[in-house]
Structure formats: C-alpha cells, structure tokens
mmCIF file as gemmi writes it, N, C-alpha and C atoms, coordinates in Angstrom:
data_model
loop_
_atom_site.group_PDB
_atom_site.id
_atom_site.type_symbol
_atom_site.label_atom_id
_atom_site.label_alt_id
_atom_site.label_comp_id
_atom_site.label_asym_id
_atom_site.label_entity_id
_atom_site.label_seq_id
_atom_site.pdbx_PDB_ins_code
_atom_site.Cartn_x
_atom_site.Cartn_y
_atom_site.Cartn_z
_atom_site.occupancy
_atom_site.B_iso_or_equiv
_atom_site.pdbx_formal_charge
_atom_site.auth_seq_id
_atom_site.auth_asym_id
_atom_site.pdbx_PDB_model_num
ATOM 1 N N . UNK Axp A 1 ? 0.845 -1.183 0 1 0 ? 1 A 1
ATOM 2 C CA . UNK Axp A 1 ? 0 0 0 1 0 ? 1 A 1
ATOM 3 C C . UNK Axp A 1 ? 0.89 1.246 0 1 0 ? 1 A 1
ATOM 4 N N . UNK Axp A 2 ? 0.659 2.146 -0.926 1 0 ? 2 A 1
ATOM 5 C CA . UNK Axp A 2 ? 1.489 3.359 -0.972 1 0 ? 2 A 1
ATOM 6 C C . UNK Axp A 2 ? 1.236 4.255 0.235 1 0 ? 2 A 1
ATOM 7 N N . UNK Axp A 3 ? 2.278 4.868 0.7 1 0 ? 3 A 1
ATOM 8 C CA . UNK Axp A 3 ? 2.153 5.791 1.82 1 0 ? 3 A 1
ATOM 9 C C . UNK Axp A 3 ? 1.879 7.196 1.295 1 0 ? 3 A 1
ATOM 10 N N . UNK Axp A 4 ? 1.582 8.096 2.215 1 0 ? 4 A 1
ATOM 11 C CA . UNK Axp A 4 ? 1.333 9.49 1.825 1 0 ? 4 A 1
ATOM 12 C C . UNK Axp A 4 ? 2.57 10.079 1.157 1 0 ? 4 A 1
ATOM 13 N N . UNK Axp A 5 ? 3.742 9.748 1.677 1 0 ? 5 A 1
ATOM 14 C CA . UNK Axp A 5 ? 4.982 10.24 1.077 1 0 ? 5 A 1
ATOM 15 C C . UNK Axp A 5 ? 5.168 9.719 -0.332 1 0 ? 5 A 1
ATOM 16 N N . UNK Axp A 6 ? 4.799 8.453 -0.545 1 0 ? 6 A 1
ATOM 17 C CA . UNK Axp A 6 ? 4.908 7.854 -1.869 1 0 ? 6 A 1
ATOM 18 C C . UNK Axp A 6 ? 3.977 8.554 -2.846 1 0 ? 6 A 1
ATOM 19 N N . UNK Axp A 7 ? 2.748 8.863 -2.393 1 0 ? 7 A 1
ATOM 20 C CA . UNK Axp A 7 ? 1.795 9.559 -3.271 1 0 ? 7 A 1
ATOM 21 C C . UNK Axp A 7 ? 2.308 10.944 -3.64 1 0 ? 7 A 1
ATOM 22 N N . UNK Axp A 8 ? 2.893 11.652 -2.671 1 0 ? 8 A 1
ATOM 23 C CA . UNK Axp A 8 ? 3.445 12.977 -2.954 1 0 ? 8 A 1
ATOM 24 C C . UNK Axp A 8 ? 4.57 12.866 -3.971 1 0 ? 8 A 1
ATOM 25 N N . UNK Axp A 9 ? 5.403 11.853 -3.802 1 0 ? 9 A 1
ATOM 26 C CA . UNK Axp A 9 ? 6.547 11.663 -4.691 1 0 ? 9 A 1
ATOM 27 C C . UNK Axp A 9 ? 6.082 11.436 -6.116 1 0 ? 9 A 1
ATOM 28 N N . UNK Axp A 10 ? 5.019 10.632 -6.273 1 0 ? 10 A 1
ATOM 29 C CA . UNK Axp A 10 ? 4.516 10.345 -7.618 1 0 ? 10 A 1
ATOM 30 C C . UNK Axp A 10 ? 3.787 11.552 -8.207 1 0 ? 10 A 1
ATOM 31 N N . UNK Axp A 11 ? 3.129 12.328 -7.369 1 0 ? 11 A 1
ATOM 32 C CA . UNK Axp A 11 ? 2.371 13.48 -7.836 1 0 ? 11 A 1
ATOM 33 C C . UNK Axp A 11 ? 3.292 14.635 -8.206 1 0 ? 11 A 1
ATOM 34 N N . UNK Axp A 12 ? 4.427 14.737 -7.518 1 0 ? 12 A 1
ATOM 35 C CA . UNK Axp A 12 ? 5.342 15.854 -7.733 1 0 ? 12 A 1
ATOM 36 C C . UNK Axp A 12 ? 6.712 15.347 -8.183 1 0 ? 12 A 1
ATOM 37 N N . UNK Axp A 13 ? 6.831 14.936 -9.45 1 0 ? 13 A 1
ATOM 38 C CA . UNK Axp A 13 ? 8.121 14.407 -9.905 1 0 ? 13 A 1
ATOM 39 C C . UNK Axp A 13 ? 9.242 15.436 -9.804 1 0 ? 13 A 1
ATOM 40 N N . UNK Axp A 14 ? 8.898 16.734 -9.771 1 0 ? 14 A 1
ATOM 41 C CA . UNK Axp A 14 ? 9.931 17.758 -9.642 1 0 ? 14 A 1
ATOM 42 C C . UNK Axp A 14 ? 10.628 17.666 -8.285 1 0 ? 14 A 1
ATOM 43 N N . UNK Axp A 15 ? 9.925 17.12 -7.271 1 0 ? 15 A 1
ATOM 44 C CA . UNK Axp A 15 ? 10.543 16.937 -5.959 1 0 ? 15 A 1
ATOM 45 C C . UNK Axp A 15 ? 11.652 15.902 -6.062 1 0 ? 15 A 1
ATOM 46 N N . UNK Axp A 16 ? 11.43 14.865 -6.874 1 0 ? 16 A 1
ATOM 47 C CA . UNK Axp A 16 ? 12.401 13.774 -7 1 0 ? 16 A 1
ATOM 48 C C . UNK Axp A 16 ? 13.6 14.153 -7.857 1 0 ? 16 A 1
ATOM 49 N N . UNK Axp A 17 ? 13.437 15.101 -8.733 1 0 ? 17 A 1
ATOM 50 C CA . UNK Axp A 17 ? 14.491 15.43 -9.684 1 0 ? 17 A 1
ATOM 51 C C . UNK Axp A 17 ? 15.74 15.944 -8.97 1 0 ? 17 A 1
ATOM 52 N N . UNK Axp A 18 ? 16.835 15.255 -9.157 1 0 ? 18 A 1
ATOM 53 C CA . UNK Axp A 18 ? 18.096 15.7 -8.585 1 0 ? 18 A 1
ATOM 54 C C . UNK Axp A 18 ? 18.247 15.409 -7.106 1 0 ? 18 A 1
ATOM 55 N N . UNK Axp A 19 ? 17.352 14.615 -6.545 1 0 ? 19 A 1
ATOM 56 C CA . UNK Axp A 19 ? 17.426 14.293 -5.12 1 0 ? 19 A 1
ATOM 57 C C . UNK Axp A 19 ? 17.983 12.882 -4.939 1 0 ? 19 A 1
ATOM 58 N N . UNK Axp A 20 ? 18.68 12.641 -3.846 1 0 ? 20 A 1
ATOM 59 C CA . UNK Axp A 20 ? 19.181 11.286 -3.602 1 0 ? 20 A 1
ATOM 60 C C . UNK Axp A 20 ? 18.041 10.33 -3.248 1 0 ? 20 A 1
ATOM 61 N N . UNK Axp A 21 ? 18.283 9.039 -3.472 1 0 ? 21 A 1
ATOM 62 C CA . UNK Axp A 21 ? 17.262 8.033 -3.166 1 0 ? 21 A 1
ATOM 63 C C . UNK Axp A 21 ? 16.92 8.01 -1.687 1 0 ? 21 A 1
ATOM 64 N N . UNK Axp A 22 ? 17.862 8.391 -0.831 1 0 ? 22 A 1
ATOM 65 C CA . UNK Axp A 22 ? 17.594 8.406 0.606 1 0 ? 22 A 1
ATOM 66 C C . UNK Axp A 22 ? 16.433 9.335 0.942 1 0 ? 22 A 1
ATOM 67 N N . UNK Axp A 23 ? 16.301 10.422 0.198 1 0 ? 23 A 1
ATOM 68 C CA . UNK Axp A 23 ? 15.217 11.359 0.465 1 0 ? 23 A 1
ATOM 69 C C . UNK Axp A 23 ? 13.866 10.712 0.182 1 0 ? 23 A 1
ATOM 70 N N . UNK Axp A 24 ? 13.823 9.875 -0.843 1 0 ? 24 A 1
ATOM 71 C CA . UNK Axp A 24 ? 12.577 9.17 -1.147 1 0 ? 24 A 1
ATOM 72 C C . UNK Axp A 24 ? 12.179 8.268 0.023 1 0 ? 24 A 1
ATOM 73 N N . UNK Axp A 25 ? 13.154 7.607 0.613 1 0 ? 25 A 1
ATOM 74 C CA . UNK Axp A 25 ? 12.889 6.749 1.769 1 0 ? 25 A 1
ATOM 75 C C . UNK Axp A 25 ? 12.363 7.583 2.932 1 0 ? 25 A 1
ATOM 76 N N . UNK Axp A 26 ? 12.933 8.77 3.134 1 0 ? 26 A 1
ATOM 77 C CA . UNK Axp A 26 ? 12.476 9.654 4.21 1 0 ? 26 A 1
ATOM 78 C C . UNK Axp A 26 ? 11.02 10.042 3.981 1 0 ? 26 A 1
ATOM 79 N N . UNK Axp A 27 ? 10.669 10.38 2.737 1 0 ? 27 A 1
ATOM 80 C CA . UNK Axp A 27 ? 9.285 10.729 2.408 1 0 ? 27 A 1
ATOM 81 C C . UNK Axp A 27 ? 8.355 9.565 2.725 1 0 ? 27 A 1
ATOM 82 N N . UNK Axp A 28 ? 8.752 8.343 2.354 1 0 ? 28 A 1
ATOM 83 C CA . UNK Axp A 28 ? 7.91 7.171 2.578 1 0 ? 28 A 1
ATOM 84 C C . UNK Axp A 28 ? 7.757 6.881 4.065 1 0 ? 28 A 1
ATOM 85 N N . UNK Axp A 29 ? 8.836 7.013 4.821 1 0 ? 29 A 1
ATOM 86 C CA . UNK Axp A 29 ? 8.772 6.765 6.262 1 0 ? 29 A 1
ATOM 87 C C . UNK Axp A 29 ? 7.895 7.805 6.955 1 0 ? 29 A 1
ATOM 88 N N . UNK Axp A 30 ? 8.007 9.052 6.536 1 0 ? 30 A 1
ATOM 89 C CA . UNK Axp A 30 ? 7.183 10.109 7.13 1 0 ? 30 A 1
ATOM 90 C C . UNK Axp A 30 ? 5.708 9.836 6.868 1 0 ? 30 A 1
ATOM 91 N N . UNK Axp A 31 ? 5.389 9.38 5.67 1 0 ? 31 A 1
ATOM 92 C CA . UNK Axp A 31 ? 4.007 9.039 5.354 1 0 ? 31 A 1
ATOM 93 C C . UNK Axp A 31 ? 3.513 7.875 6.191 1 0 ? 31 A 1
ATOM 94 N N . UNK Axp A 32 ? 4.365 6.883 6.395 1 0 ? 32 A 1
ATOM 95 C CA . UNK Axp A 32 ? 3.993 5.718 7.203 1 0 ? 32 A 1
ATOM 96 C C . UNK Axp A 32 ? 3.737 6.118 8.65 1 0 ? 32 A 1
ATOM 97 N N . UNK Axp A 33 ? 4.574 6.991 9.179 1 0 ? 33 A 1
ATOM 98 C CA . UNK Axp A 33 ? 4.396 7.467 10.557 1 0 ? 33 A 1
ATOM 99 C C . UNK Axp A 33 ? 3.087 8.239 10.672 1 0 ? 33 A 1
ATOM 100 N N . UNK Axp A 34 ? 2.781 9.052 9.667 1 0 ? 34 A 1
ATOM 101 C CA . UNK Axp A 34 ? 1.529 9.809 9.676 1 0 ? 34 A 1
ATOM 102 C C . UNK Axp A 34 ? 0.31 8.905 9.646 1 0 ? 34 A 1
ATOM 103 N N . UNK Axp A 35 ? 0.356 7.862 8.833 1 0 ? 35 A 1
ATOM 104 C CA . UNK Axp A 35 ? -0.763 6.917 8.761 1 0 ? 35 A 1
ATOM 105 C C . UNK Axp A 35 ? -0.911 6.186 10.089 1 0 ? 35 A 1
ATOM 106 N N . UNK Axp A 36 ? 0.202 5.758 10.669 1 0 ? 36 A 1
ATOM 107 C CA . UNK Axp A 36 ? 0.154 5.052 11.957 1 0 ? 36 A 1
ATOM 108 C C . UNK Axp A 36 ? -0.426 5.95 13.05 1 0 ? 36 A 1
ATOM 109 N N . UNK Axp A 37 ? -0.027 7.212 13.06 1 0 ? 37 A 1
ATOM 110 C CA . UNK Axp A 37 ? -0.549 8.148 14.059 1 0 ? 37 A 1
ATOM 111 C C . UNK Axp A 37 ? -2.055 8.335 13.886 1 0 ? 37 A 1
ATOM 112 N N . UNK Axp A 38 ? -2.497 8.39 12.646 1 0 ? 38 A 1
ATOM 113 C CA . UNK Axp A 38 ? -3.928 8.549 12.381 1 0 ? 38 A 1
ATOM 114 C C . UNK Axp A 38 ? -4.708 7.325 12.867 1 0 ? 38 A 1
ATOM 115 N N . UNK Axp A 39 ? -4.18 6.136 12.623 1 0 ? 39 A 1
ATOM 116 C CA . UNK Axp A 39 ? -4.855 4.909 13.06 1 0 ? 39 A 1
ATOM 117 C C . UNK Axp A 39 ? -4.961 4.875 14.581 1 0 ? 39 A 1
ATOM 118 N N . UNK Axp A 40 ? -3.88 5.223 15.271 1 0 ? 40 A 1
ATOM 119 C CA . UNK Axp A 40 ? -3.893 5.25 16.738 1 0 ? 40 A 1
ATOM 120 C C . UNK Axp A 40 ? -4.927 6.247 17.238 1 0 ? 40 A 1
ATOM 121 N N . UNK Axp A 41 ? -4.986 7.4 16.588 1 0 ? 41 A 1
ATOM 122 C CA . UNK Axp A 41 ? -5.955 8.426 16.979 1 0 ? 41 A 1
ATOM 123 C C . UNK Axp A 41 ? -7.387 7.921 16.801 1 0 ? 41 A 1
ATOM 124 N N . UNK Axp A 42 ? -7.645 7.244 15.691 1 0 ? 42 A 1
ATOM 125 C CA . UNK Axp A 42 ? -8.993 6.731 15.435 1 0 ? 42 A 1
ATOM 126 C C . UNK Axp A 42 ? -9.391 5.671 16.455 1 0 ? 42 A 1
ATOM 127 N N . UNK Axp A 43 ? -8.473 4.788 16.803 1 0 ? 43 A 1
ATOM 128 C CA . UNK Axp A 43 ? -8.788 3.743 17.787 1 0 ? 43 A 1
ATOM 129 C C . UNK Axp A 43 ? -8.996 4.319 19.179 1 0 ? 43 A 1
ATOM 130 N N . UNK Axp A 44 ? -8.383 5.454 19.47 1 0 ? 44 A 1
ATOM 131 C CA . UNK Axp A 44 ? -8.527 6.071 20.789 1 0 ? 44 A 1
ATOM 132 C C . UNK Axp A 44 ? -9.897 6.726 20.961 1 0 ? 44 A 1
ATOM 133 N N . UNK Axp A 45 ? -10.534 7.092 19.852 1 0 ? 45 A 1
ATOM 134 C CA . UNK Axp A 45 ? -11.837 7.741 19.934 1 0 ? 45 A 1
ATOM 135 C C . UNK Axp A 45 ? -12.923 6.729 20.287 1 0 ? 45 A 1
ATOM 136 N N . UNK Axp A 46 ? -14.001 7.239 20.84 1 0 ? 46 A 1
ATOM 137 C CA . UNK Axp A 46 ? -15.135 6.382 21.175 1 0 ? 46 A 1
ATOM 138 C C . UNK Axp A 46 ? -15.806 5.928 19.883 1 0 ? 46 A 1
ATOM 139 N N . UNK Axp A 47 ? -16.117 4.635 19.771 1 0 ? 47 A 1
ATOM 140 C CA . UNK Axp A 47 ? -16.732 4.148 18.528 1 0 ? 47 A 1
ATOM 141 C C . UNK Axp A 47 ? -18.097 4.802 18.275 1 0 ? 47 A 1
ATOM 142 N N . UNK Axp A 48 ? -18.389 5.018 17.024 1 0 ? 48 A 1
ATOM 143 C CA . UNK Axp A 48 ? -19.681 5.597 16.652 1 0 ? 48 A 1
ATOM 144 C C . UNK Axp A 48 ? -20.778 4.548 16.782 1 0 ? 48 A 1
ATOM 145 N N . UNK Axp A 49 ? -21.947 5.002 17.121 1 0 ? 49 A 1
ATOM 146 C CA . UNK Axp A 49 ? -23.098 4.098 17.17 1 0 ? 49 A 1
ATOM 147 C C . UNK Axp A 49 ? -23.76 4.101 15.796 1 0 ? 49 A 1
ATOM 148 N N . UNK Axp A 50 ? -24.198 2.933 15.383 1 0 ? 50 A 1
ATOM 149 C CA . UNK Axp A 50 ? -24.887 2.837 14.104 1 0 ? 50 A 1
ATOM 150 C C . UNK Axp A 50 ? -26.327 3.303 14.273 1 0 ? 50 A 1
ATOM 151 N N . UNK Axp A 51 ? -26.863 3.923 13.255 1 0 ? 51 A 1
ATOM 152 C CA . UNK Axp A 51 ? -28.257 4.368 13.296 1 0 ? 51 A 1
ATOM 153 C C . UNK Axp A 51 ? -29.184 3.161 13.364 1 0 ? 51 A 1
ATOM 154 N N . UNK Axp A 52 ? -30.256 3.32 14.115 1 0 ? 52 A 1
ATOM 155 C CA . UNK Axp A 52 ? -31.242 2.258 14.199 1 0 ? 52 A 1
ATOM 156 C C . UNK Axp A 52 ? -30.862 1.141 15.156 1 0 ? 52 A 1
ATOM 157 N N . UNK Axp A 53 ? -29.768 1.29 15.82 1 0 ? 53 A 1
ATOM 158 C CA . UNK Axp A 53 ? -29.32 0.252 16.748 1 0 ? 53 A 1
ATOM 159 C C . UNK Axp A 53 ? -29.48 0.767 18.175 1 0 ? 53 A 1
ATOM 160 N N . UNK Axp A 54 ? -29.957 -0.083 19.044 1 0 ? 54 A 1
ATOM 161 C CA . UNK Axp A 54 ? -30.156 0.304 20.437 1 0 ? 54 A 1
ATOM 162 C C . UNK Axp A 54 ? -28.798 0.465 21.117 1 0 ? 54 A 1
ATOM 163 N N . UNK Axp A 55 ? -28.462 1.673 21.588 1 0 ? 55 A 1
ATOM 164 C CA . UNK Axp A 55 ? -27.146 1.88 22.193 1 0 ? 55 A 1
ATOM 165 C C . UNK Axp A 55 ? -26.961 1.13 23.505 1 0 ? 55 A 1
ATOM 166 N N . UNK Axp A 56 ? -28.058 0.671 24.105 1 0 ? 56 A 1
ATOM 167 C CA . UNK Axp A 56 ? -27.961 -0.037 25.384 1 0 ? 56 A 1
ATOM 168 C C . UNK Axp A 56 ? -27.659 -1.525 25.206 1 0 ? 56 A 1
ATOM 169 N N . UNK Axp A 57 ? -27.859 -2.042 24.033 1 0 ? 57 A 1
ATOM 170 C CA . UNK Axp A 57 ? -27.572 -3.458 23.948 1 0 ? 57 A 1
ATOM 171 C C . UNK Axp A 57 ? -27.925 -4.103 22.698 1 0 ? 57 A 1
C-alpha cells in the first residue's frame, strides 16, 4: 500500500528530480508514521453508534 509520502513523490516528480534516493525513503517513512498516528488516533476515539441500533444493547 502506498504511503502518503509515496503519493506525494509520484504526484510531484519535480521533488524527486536531482534528489538522492535516501530522500525518497524519508518521504515514505514520514508518510507511514503519519498513517500510523492517524490509526492510533482513530482507535482512541469512542466508537460511533450505528443508526437504528439500540445503544444499550
């Protein structure tokens, strides 16, 4: 699955031009960290109740 950094890299080829491959890895790692942080944040929130379902049971 592409990370946010990978999507930016593909969308903005001018960013990649003349840059070392290590920078691409940094972009990918930063995107992975961002996705992981978002997942942790979502799991920390209280789950939503579905409509039409009794919240008591």
